[in-house]
Amino acid sequence: EQEMNMARQILLAATGAIVFAAGAMADDANASTAAIYACAETDDDLARLACYDAAVGRLKEAEEAGEITTITREEVENVQRDTFGLSLPSLPALALPRLGGDKDDDGQLDSITVAVTNIERNALDKAVITLENGQVWVQTESRMFSLRGIEEAEVQRAALGSFKMKLDGGRAFRVRRLR
């Protein structure tokens, strides 16, 4: 009898905790990893499990509905490399925390180094450089240099949203991305 009462009390306490957790989760109906992380703060095991189940369920529903998606760091970095030099203010989520290497303090790429597939001069006698990743850059200053035997280009962010390029580690010159 005493064991039965103890079991009943535990069951009532657990049910109350689950109802409390479900109510708290209903208040925060957003599907996010923050809701999942918040569950870790719950001391009661059953309430924590109910919280996790509810939060993961909302996250799964949102993902299946196409409202959210998860992408890997590698996918973000690939998009950053592909869009380097373009102004894309509609993609602020592509900023990553500082990872080191060629990234600056806001997580954006600071430079890229890519093989050159073609270099030619345009009608204005400016160099037009096509990179292996499909990017096309045009020289914006008048400095002349040899375009023969170039294998690699390094494009770096410069002042006021401009870019500079070095061909095979040579002197930097200003460029603008065409496509």
C-alpha positions as MATLAB code, in Angstrom:
seq = 'EQEMNMARQILLAATGAIVFAAGAMADDANASTAAIYACAETDDDLARLACYDAAVGRLKEAEEAGEITTITREEVENVQRDTFGLSLPSLPALALPRLGGDKDDDGQLDSITVAVTNIERNALDKAVITLENGQVWVQTESRMFSLRGIEEAEVQRAALGSFKMKLDGGRAFRVRRLR';
ca = [
       0.000    0.000    0.000;
       2.782    2.412    0.917;
       4.608    1.538   -2.314;
       1.377    2.141   -4.249;
       0.962    5.616   -2.701;
       4.595    6.441   -3.436;
       4.152    5.314   -7.056;
       0.976    7.392   -7.346;
       2.776   10.492   -5.999;
       5.658    9.996   -8.437;
       3.206    9.546  -11.296;
       1.277   12.696  -10.317;
       4.498   14.704   -9.982;
       5.740   13.457  -13.349;
       2.386   14.210  -15.004;
       2.424   17.708  -13.550;
       5.968   18.248  -14.794;
       5.025   17.019  -18.277;
       1.975   19.291  -18.384;
       4.134   22.198  -17.188;
       6.778   21.453  -19.837;
       4.155   21.121  -22.555;
       2.597   24.430  -21.499;
       5.969   26.142  -21.531;
       6.679   24.733  -24.965;
       3.282   25.878  -26.244;
       4.165   29.412  -25.170;
       7.320   29.180  -27.274;
       5.916   27.518  -30.374;
       8.928   28.481  -32.485;
      10.767   25.617  -34.113;
      14.384   26.290  -33.282;
      17.458   24.773  -31.791;
      17.116   27.321  -28.968;
      13.895   25.583  -27.894;
      15.728   22.261  -27.827;
      18.642   23.690  -25.865;
      16.208   25.224  -23.362;
      14.999   21.713  -22.523;
      18.400   20.932  -21.034;
      17.604   23.411  -18.246;
      14.734   21.200  -17.020;
      15.728   19.222  -13.913;
      13.000   16.584  -13.961;
      13.864   13.709  -16.313;
      10.320   13.117  -17.581;
       9.672   16.812  -18.063;
      12.984   17.191  -19.905;
      12.095   14.245  -22.177;
       8.639   15.718  -22.877;
      10.260   19.086  -23.616;
      12.743   17.497  -26.036;
      10.006   15.483  -27.750;
       7.857   18.602  -28.243;
      10.739   20.792  -29.445;
      12.105   18.181  -31.841;
       8.584   17.514  -33.130;
       8.106   21.213  -33.955;
      11.520   21.355  -35.593;
      10.751   18.287  -37.715;
       7.352   19.696  -38.764;
       8.936   23.017  -39.764;
      11.632   21.231  -41.751;
       9.100   19.001  -43.528;
       6.993   22.078  -44.349;
      10.035   23.753  -45.867;
      10.023   26.577  -43.304;
      13.542   25.817  -42.108;
      16.504   23.850  -43.312;
      19.873   22.963  -41.927;
      23.060   23.368  -43.876;
      26.590   22.352  -43.092;
      29.483   24.715  -42.542;
      30.997   23.342  -45.765;
      27.835   24.262  -47.715;
      27.915   27.808  -46.302;
      31.589   28.189  -47.147;
      30.946   26.935  -50.704;
      28.209   29.549  -51.168;
      30.490   32.237  -49.739;
      33.243   31.263  -52.200;
      30.798   31.162  -55.126;
      29.313   34.569  -54.270;
      32.613   36.231  -53.293;
      32.685   39.673  -54.863;
      28.929   39.954  -55.328;
      26.692   42.144  -53.206;
      24.057   39.847  -51.712;
      22.432   41.690  -48.805;
      19.537   39.216  -48.824;
      21.795   36.400  -47.577;
      22.969   37.578  -44.138;
      22.572   34.070  -42.697;
      25.642   33.008  -44.626;
      27.885   34.780  -42.181;
      29.679   32.325  -39.949;
      31.438   32.888  -36.655;
      35.139   33.515  -37.076;
      36.693   30.242  -38.212;
      40.228   31.467  -38.789;
      42.131   31.251  -42.030;
      40.880   33.550  -44.751;
      37.852   34.909  -42.871;
      37.554   38.326  -41.271;
      35.894   39.234  -37.949;
      32.330   39.170  -39.334;
      32.740   35.612  -40.653;
      32.796   36.618  -44.319;
      35.531   35.431  -46.633;
      38.426   37.847  -46.781;
      40.032   36.296  -49.860;
      39.850   33.403  -52.307;
      42.564   31.714  -54.345;
      41.379   29.966  -57.507;
      42.968   28.577  -60.659;
      42.742   30.806  -63.749;
      41.159   29.264  -66.850;
      41.306   32.253  -69.212;
      42.687   35.784  -69.412;
      42.081   38.236  -72.212;
      41.962   41.970  -72.774;
      38.646   43.716  -73.422;
      38.003   46.642  -75.806;
      39.208   49.083  -73.124;
      42.484   47.122  -72.805;
      41.552   45.893  -69.317;
      42.278   42.334  -68.252;
      39.248   40.037  -68.015;
      40.072   37.042  -65.838;
      37.944   33.874  -65.808;
      38.477   31.593  -62.834;
      38.022   27.848  -62.570;
      34.937   28.331  -60.343;
      33.181   30.285  -63.142;
      33.736   33.756  -61.682;
      34.722   36.475  -64.143;
      36.606   39.551  -62.912;
      37.654   42.670  -64.824;
      40.568   44.972  -64.071;
      39.398   48.470  -63.065;
      42.694   50.349  -63.132;
      45.020   51.134  -66.016;
      48.150   49.311  -64.893;
      49.554   47.017  -67.608;
      51.042   43.589  -66.921;
      51.722   40.369  -68.789;
      48.822   37.960  -69.116;
      50.892   34.973  -70.286;
      51.268   31.767  -68.288;
      49.068   32.841  -65.382;
      47.908   29.873  -63.310;
      46.339   31.240  -60.137;
      44.489   34.324  -58.926;
      44.042   35.536  -55.374;
      41.160   37.966  -54.909;
      41.083   39.983  -51.673;
      38.601   42.359  -50.125;
      39.889   45.934  -50.137;
      38.678   49.275  -48.789;
      35.105   50.513  -49.275;
      33.753   47.277  -50.736;
      36.331   47.050  -53.512;
      38.524   44.081  -54.432;
      42.132   43.527  -55.426;
      43.611   40.630  -57.359;
      47.094   39.130  -57.493;
      47.993   36.867  -60.373;
      50.522   34.171  -59.409;
      51.478   36.196  -56.322;
      52.427   39.316  -58.308;
      51.463   42.913  -57.604;
      47.848   43.542  -56.619;
      45.525   45.496  -58.898;
      41.891   46.560  -58.471;
      39.149   44.397  -59.967;
      35.354   44.179  -60.126;
      33.366   40.976  -60.474;
      31.351   40.725  -63.695;
      29.672   37.363  -63.013;
];
